Amino acid sequence: MAQESSHAARTSAPHRVVVIVDENSNPFELGCATEVFGLRRPELGRDLYDFRLCSPRPRTLMRDGFFTVTGVAGLEAAESADTLIVPNRPDVEVPRRAAVLDAIRRAHARGARLVGFCSGAFTLAEAGVLDGRRATAHWQWADSFRARFPSVRLETDVLFVDDGDILTAAGSTAALDLGLHIVRRDHGAEVANSVSRRLVFAAHRDGGQRQFVERPVPEVPDESLAPVLAWAQEHLDAPLTVTDLAARASVSAATLHRRFQAQLGTTPLAWLTGERLALACRLIERGEARFELVARHSGLGTTANLRALMRRKIGLTPVEYRHRFGPGTGAGPA
């Protein structure tokens, strides 16, 4: 499956995503990687990635022997990866295979992007590529991780960490959040939204959100945030405030804040800003070149505010984003 590489934008070289499957690897994260990077995308008119699996052995038992992987490429396939997803597994104290760690070191040395889902951070740290770097891992293993790898800057209360060429996700479902973040980084918000719709998964959860929420399911139906979220998404161009959202939900601002923290793991203002920024990106991808209109229609107000938020949250200015993901670039929506 071919696509245009995010690291060599506008070239014809396919961006290859390779997943290493090792003994006792978790099948859920492998499924997440396959769903995000491996499926054909007829709805986009093109495929996004060249995706393949590899393993150090011809027959690999996954997660306590419940699944067996055969017929995939050998570990040499990792040598051609532009993005290498490393093994994660529940037995975090068991050392990884030397051959796998060597493959990760070689990939890092030649500039490949490395991704670790859940306990995959242990694999990256054991390979030595996380020393002095930011990373996250499942909260359950935070103490163990810090004891073994004190030189890694572990962040335990986030969904995922994007540290440039090394990205880590905190837990199982956070693998989907990180996967969609990578698609958004490579192909823009519109394509990421298309992938998330096919997954029937939230299009965007910021990596800074908490790993877990106080109450995953509201105790009573009328405390659900779904109605006020849907209403706000239809009125992003209006000068909405947290007070407006609270009034719409018929609660105080303090109560609304508590519900956001409990149900979404973020604040109302952070959620609102994230939704507006995602809308601004989609408007630019669809061809709106007047950034003052982008800022106004997305509710971000001014071009200066749009520029500052995009640079801080995405790492690109509006002009840079348009050059990378706008119409006619080959990297935006089909």
mmCIF file of N, CA and C in Angstrom, residues 81-154:
data_model
loop_
_atom_site.group_PDB
_atom_site.id
_atom_site.type_symbol
_atom_site.label_atom_id
_atom_site.label_comp_id
_atom_site.label_asym_id
_atom_site.label_seq_id
_atom_site.Cartn_x
_atom_site.Cartn_y
_atom_site.Cartn_z
ATOM 1 N N ALA A 81 11.829 0.350 7.432
ATOM 2 C CA ALA A 81 10.684 1.063 8.010
ATOM 3 C C ALA A 81 10.955 2.559 8.100
ATOM 4 N N ASP A 82 9.970 3.348 7.682
ATOM 5 C CA ASP A 82 9.996 4.785 7.954
ATOM 6 C C ASP A 82 9.423 5.053 9.345
ATOM 7 N N THR A 83 8.417 4.263 9.720
ATOM 8 C CA THR A 83 7.867 4.279 11.078
ATOM 9 C C THR A 83 7.913 2.850 11.604
ATOM 10 N N LEU A 84 8.552 2.667 12.747
ATOM 11 C CA LEU A 84 8.676 1.337 13.334
ATOM 12 C C LEU A 84 7.905 1.309 14.645
ATOM 13 N N ILE A 85 6.901 0.426 14.730
ATOM 14 C CA ILE A 85 6.119 0.238 15.952
ATOM 15 C C ILE A 85 6.703 -0.957 16.686
ATOM 16 N N VAL A 86 7.118 -0.727 17.928
ATOM 17 C CA VAL A 86 7.897 -1.733 18.657
ATOM 18 C C VAL A 86 6.970 -2.637 19.466
ATOM 19 N N PRO A 87 7.457 -3.805 19.875
ATOM 20 C CA PRO A 87 6.586 -4.733 20.620
ATOM 21 C C PRO A 87 6.205 -4.193 22.004
ATOM 22 N N ASN A 88 4.996 -4.490 22.398
ATOM 23 C CA ASN A 88 4.574 -4.241 23.785
ATOM 24 C C ASN A 88 4.028 -5.545 24.341
ATOM 25 N N ARG A 89 4.159 -5.751 25.631
ATOM 26 C CA ARG A 89 3.731 -7.015 26.209
ATOM 27 C C ARG A 89 3.543 -6.828 27.716
ATOM 28 N N PRO A 90 2.761 -7.686 28.351
ATOM 29 C CA PRO A 90 2.437 -7.489 29.764
ATOM 30 C C PRO A 90 3.571 -7.842 30.727
ATOM 31 N N ASP A 91 4.492 -8.708 30.314
ATOM 32 C CA ASP A 91 5.577 -9.112 31.210
ATOM 33 C C ASP A 91 6.726 -8.115 31.089
ATOM 34 N N VAL A 92 6.516 -6.935 31.682
ATOM 35 C CA VAL A 92 7.439 -5.830 31.457
ATOM 36 C C VAL A 92 8.821 -6.068 32.064
ATOM 37 N N GLU A 93 8.937 -6.979 33.020
ATOM 38 C CA GLU A 93 10.228 -7.232 33.653
ATOM 39 C C GLU A 93 11.097 -8.201 32.857
ATOM 40 N N VAL A 94 10.519 -8.873 31.864
ATOM 41 C CA VAL A 94 11.279 -9.831 31.065
ATOM 42 C C VAL A 94 12.049 -9.082 29.975
ATOM 43 N N PRO A 95 13.354 -9.272 29.864
ATOM 44 C CA PRO A 95 14.140 -8.559 28.845
ATOM 45 C C PRO A 95 13.659 -8.887 27.432
ATOM 46 N N ARG A 96 13.740 -7.917 26.560
ATOM 47 C CA ARG A 96 13.385 -8.130 25.154
ATOM 48 C C ARG A 96 14.534 -8.843 24.442
ATOM 49 N N ARG A 97 14.204 -9.414 23.280
ATOM 50 C CA ARG A 97 15.229 -10.100 22.500
ATOM 51 C C ARG A 97 16.299 -9.105 22.051
ATOM 52 N N ALA A 98 17.546 -9.529 22.100
ATOM 53 C CA ALA A 98 18.649 -8.665 21.671
ATOM 54 C C ALA A 98 18.493 -8.255 20.212
ATOM 55 N N ALA A 99 18.000 -9.181 19.370
ATOM 56 C CA ALA A 99 17.843 -8.867 17.948
ATOM 57 C C ALA A 99 16.814 -7.763 17.738
ATOM 58 N N VAL A 100 15.735 -7.780 18.544
ATOM 59 C CA VAL A 100 14.709 -6.739 18.440
ATOM 60 C C VAL A 100 15.274 -5.395 18.883
ATOM 61 N N LEU A 101 16.005 -5.391 19.984
ATOM 62 C CA LEU A 101 16.585 -4.138 20.480
ATOM 63 C C LEU A 101 17.592 -3.582 19.484
ATOM 64 N N ASP A 102 18.363 -4.438 18.858
ATOM 65 C CA ASP A 102 19.325 -3.977 17.851
ATOM 66 C C ASP A 102 18.609 -3.372 16.649
ATOM 67 N N ALA A 103 17.508 -3.992 16.235
ATOM 68 C CA ALA A 103 16.745 -3.455 15.105
ATOM 69 C C ALA A 103 16.194 -2.072 15.427
ATOM 70 N N ILE A 104 15.747 -1.882 16.666
ATOM 71 C CA ILE A 104 15.228 -0.575 17.079
ATOM 72 C C ILE A 104 16.354 0.461 17.078
ATOM 73 N N ARG A 105 17.518 0.089 17.587
ATOM 74 C CA ARG A 105 18.649 1.029 17.612
ATOM 75 C C ARG A 105 19.057 1.426 16.197
ATOM 76 N N ARG A 106 19.098 0.471 15.290
ATOM 77 C CA ARG A 106 19.479 0.793 13.910
ATOM 78 C C ARG A 106 18.445 1.698 13.258
ATOM 79 N N ALA A 107 17.175 1.421 13.500
ATOM 80 C CA ALA A 107 16.117 2.264 12.929
ATOM 81 C C ALA A 107 16.237 3.689 13.458
ATOM 82 N N HIS A 108 16.474 3.832 14.738
ATOM 83 C CA HIS A 108 16.615 5.162 15.323
ATOM 84 C C HIS A 108 17.834 5.884 14.751
ATOM 85 N N ALA A 109 18.934 5.162 14.576
ATOM 86 C CA ALA A 109 20.164 5.775 14.079
ATOM 87 C C ALA A 109 20.009 6.312 12.664
ATOM 88 N N ARG A 110 19.182 5.649 11.856
ATOM 89 C CA ARG A 110 19.007 6.123 10.481
ATOM 90 C C ARG A 110 17.833 7.091 10.334
ATOM 91 N N GLY A 111 17.193 7.476 11.458
ATOM 92 C CA GLY A 111 16.173 8.524 11.405
ATOM 93 C C GLY A 111 14.750 8.051 11.278
ATOM 94 N N ALA A 112 14.484 6.769 11.476
ATOM 95 C CA ALA A 112 13.096 6.288 11.413
ATOM 96 C C ALA A 112 12.312 6.799 12.614
ATOM 97 N N ARG A 113 11.018 6.946 12.445
ATOM 98 C CA ARG A 113 10.133 7.321 13.543
ATOM 99 C C ARG A 113 9.807 6.065 14.345
ATOM 100 N N LEU A 114 9.898 6.158 15.674
ATOM 101 C CA LEU A 114 9.644 5.023 16.552
ATOM 102 C C LEU A 114 8.363 5.268 17.339
ATOM 103 N N VAL A 115 7.555 4.211 17.480
ATOM 104 C CA VAL A 115 6.274 4.310 18.182
ATOM 105 C C VAL A 115 6.168 3.164 19.167
ATOM 106 N N GLY A 116 5.788 3.491 20.402
ATOM 107 C CA GLY A 116 5.549 2.473 21.420
ATOM 108 C C GLY A 116 4.152 2.614 21.982
ATOM 109 N N PHE A 117 3.373 1.553 21.913
ATOM 110 C CA PHE A 117 2.025 1.540 22.491
ATOM 111 C C PHE A 117 2.079 0.871 23.860
ATOM 112 N N CYS A 118 1.507 1.508 24.884
ATOM 113 C CA CYS A 118 1.383 0.936 26.221
ATOM 114 C C CYS A 118 2.760 0.547 26.767
ATOM 115 N N SER A 119 3.009 -0.714 27.036
ATOM 116 C CA SER A 119 4.288 -1.135 27.585
ATOM 117 C C SER A 119 5.398 -1.125 26.545
ATOM 118 N N GLY A 120 5.098 -0.695 25.324
ATOM 119 C CA GLY A 120 6.143 -0.545 24.315
ATOM 120 C C GLY A 120 7.201 0.452 24.737
ATOM 121 N N ALA A 121 6.856 1.357 25.670
ATOM 122 C CA ALA A 121 7.859 2.290 26.184
ATOM 123 C C ALA A 121 9.004 1.548 26.863
ATOM 124 N N PHE A 122 8.697 0.406 27.494
ATOM 125 C CA PHE A 122 9.758 -0.399 28.105
ATOM 126 C C PHE A 122 10.729 -0.901 27.032
ATOM 127 N N THR A 123 10.192 -1.312 25.896
ATOM 128 C CA THR A 123 11.042 -1.798 24.809
ATOM 129 C C THR A 123 11.962 -0.691 24.305
ATOM 130 N N LEU A 124 11.402 0.496 24.107
ATOM 131 C CA LEU A 124 12.201 1.629 23.630
ATOM 132 C C LEU A 124 13.268 2.010 24.651
ATOM 133 N N ALA A 125 12.870 2.023 25.925
ATOM 134 C CA ALA A 125 13.831 2.384 26.968
ATOM 135 C C ALA A 125 14.941 1.353 27.079
ATOM 136 N N GLU A 126 14.581 0.069 26.951
ATOM 137 C CA GLU A 126 15.592 -0.981 27.034
ATOM 138 C C GLU A 126 16.576 -0.892 25.871
ATOM 139 N N ALA A 127 16.090 -0.405 24.725
ATOM 140 C CA ALA A 127 16.972 -0.217 23.572
ATOM 141 C C ALA A 127 17.884 0.992 23.755
ATOM 142 N N GLY A 128 17.595 1.832 24.762
ATOM 143 C CA GLY A 128 18.442 2.979 25.044
ATOM 144 C C GLY A 128 18.126 4.228 24.255
ATOM 145 N N VAL A 129 17.027 4.230 23.501
ATOM 146 C CA VAL A 129 16.730 5.384 22.650
ATOM 147 C C VAL A 129 15.904 6.450 23.373
ATOM 148 N N LEU A 130 15.453 6.152 24.602
ATOM 149 C CA LEU A 130 14.638 7.115 25.343
ATOM 150 C C LEU A 130 15.429 7.900 26.387
ATOM 151 N N ASP A 131 16.702 7.666 26.517
ATOM 152 C CA ASP A 131 17.484 8.371 27.530
ATOM 153 C C ASP A 131 17.391 9.878 27.318
ATOM 154 N N GLY A 132 16.948 10.593 28.370
ATOM 155 C CA GLY A 132 16.807 12.031 28.290
ATOM 156 C C GLY A 132 15.601 12.509 27.521
ATOM 157 N N ARG A 133 14.749 11.590 27.089
ATOM 158 C CA ARG A 133 13.599 11.935 26.261
ATOM 159 C C ARG A 133 12.306 11.845 27.068
ATOM 160 N N ARG A 134 11.256 12.499 26.539
ATOM 161 C CA ARG A 134 9.928 12.418 27.125
ATOM 162 C C ARG A 134 9.219 11.165 26.623
ATOM 163 N N ALA A 135 8.440 10.529 27.514
ATOM 164 C CA ALA A 135 7.689 9.335 27.133
ATOM 165 C C ALA A 135 6.570 9.124 28.139
ATOM 166 N N THR A 136 5.648 8.236 27.790
ATOM 167 C CA THR A 136 4.609 7.827 28.726
ATOM 168 C C THR A 136 4.443 6.321 28.648
ATOM 169 N N ALA A 137 3.824 5.777 29.662
ATOM 170 C CA ALA A 137 3.502 4.351 29.723
ATOM 171 C C ALA A 137 2.274 4.202 30.601
ATOM 172 N N HIS A 138 1.711 3.030 30.620
ATOM 173 C CA HIS A 138 0.519 2.799 31.430
ATOM 174 C C HIS A 138 0.801 3.133 32.886
ATOM 175 N N TRP A 139 -0.157 3.821 33.525
ATOM 176 C CA TRP A 139 0.033 4.264 34.908
ATOM 177 C C TRP A 139 0.353 3.106 35.859
ATOM 178 N N GLN A 140 -0.139 1.912 35.526
ATOM 179 C CA GLN A 140 0.063 0.756 36.398
ATOM 180 C C GLN A 140 1.541 0.391 36.551
ATOM 181 N N TRP A 141 2.332 0.729 35.523
ATOM 182 C CA TRP A 141 3.741 0.351 35.526
ATOM 183 C C TRP A 141 4.665 1.552 35.737
ATOM 184 N N ALA A 142 4.132 2.674 36.170
ATOM 185 C CA ALA A 142 4.937 3.894 36.284
ATOM 186 C C ALA A 142 6.098 3.722 37.257
ATOM 187 N N ASP A 143 5.828 3.175 38.423
ATOM 188 C CA ASP A 143 6.894 3.019 39.426
ATOM 189 C C ASP A 143 7.983 2.076 38.929
ATOM 190 N N SER A 144 7.566 0.976 38.319
ATOM 191 C CA SER A 144 8.537 0.031 37.782
ATOM 192 C C SER A 144 9.381 0.668 36.691
ATOM 193 N N PHE A 145 8.745 1.445 35.842
ATOM 194 C CA PHE A 145 9.467 2.089 34.737
ATOM 195 C C PHE A 145 10.501 3.066 35.283
ATOM 196 N N ARG A 146 10.085 3.905 36.227
ATOM 197 C CA ARG A 146 11.008 4.912 36.776
ATOM 198 C C ARG A 146 12.199 4.247 37.481
ATOM 199 N N ALA A 147 11.931 3.138 38.158
ATOM 200 C CA ALA A 147 13.020 2.446 38.863
ATOM 201 C C ALA A 147 14.041 1.881 37.881
ATOM 202 N N ARG A 148 13.576 1.367 36.758
ATOM 203 C CA ARG A 148 14.485 0.751 35.793
ATOM 204 C C ARG A 148 15.138 1.764 34.858
ATOM 205 N N PHE A 149 14.407 2.845 34.537
ATOM 206 C CA PHE A 149 14.899 3.793 33.539
ATOM 207 C C PHE A 149 14.825 5.224 34.077
ATOM 208 N N PRO A 150 15.629 5.561 35.065
ATOM 209 C CA PRO A 150 15.529 6.878 35.695
ATOM 210 C C PRO A 150 15.906 8.031 34.770
ATOM 211 N N SER A 151 16.614 7.773 33.682
ATOM 212 C CA SER A 151 17.023 8.853 32.784
ATOM 213 C C SER A 151 15.927 9.262 31.814
ATOM 214 N N VAL A 152 14.824 8.506 31.774
ATOM 215 C CA VAL A 152 13.702 8.841 30.891
ATOM 216 C C VAL A 152 12.753 9.790 31.614
ATOM 217 N N ARG A 153 12.286 10.811 30.936
ATOM 218 C CA ARG A 153 11.356 11.783 31.521
ATOM 219 C C ARG A 153 9.925 11.252 31.351
ATOM 220 N N LEU A 154 9.513 10.404 32.271
ATOM 221 C CA LEU A 154 8.217 9.739 32.168
ATOM 222 C C LEU A 154 7.089 10.683 32.581
#
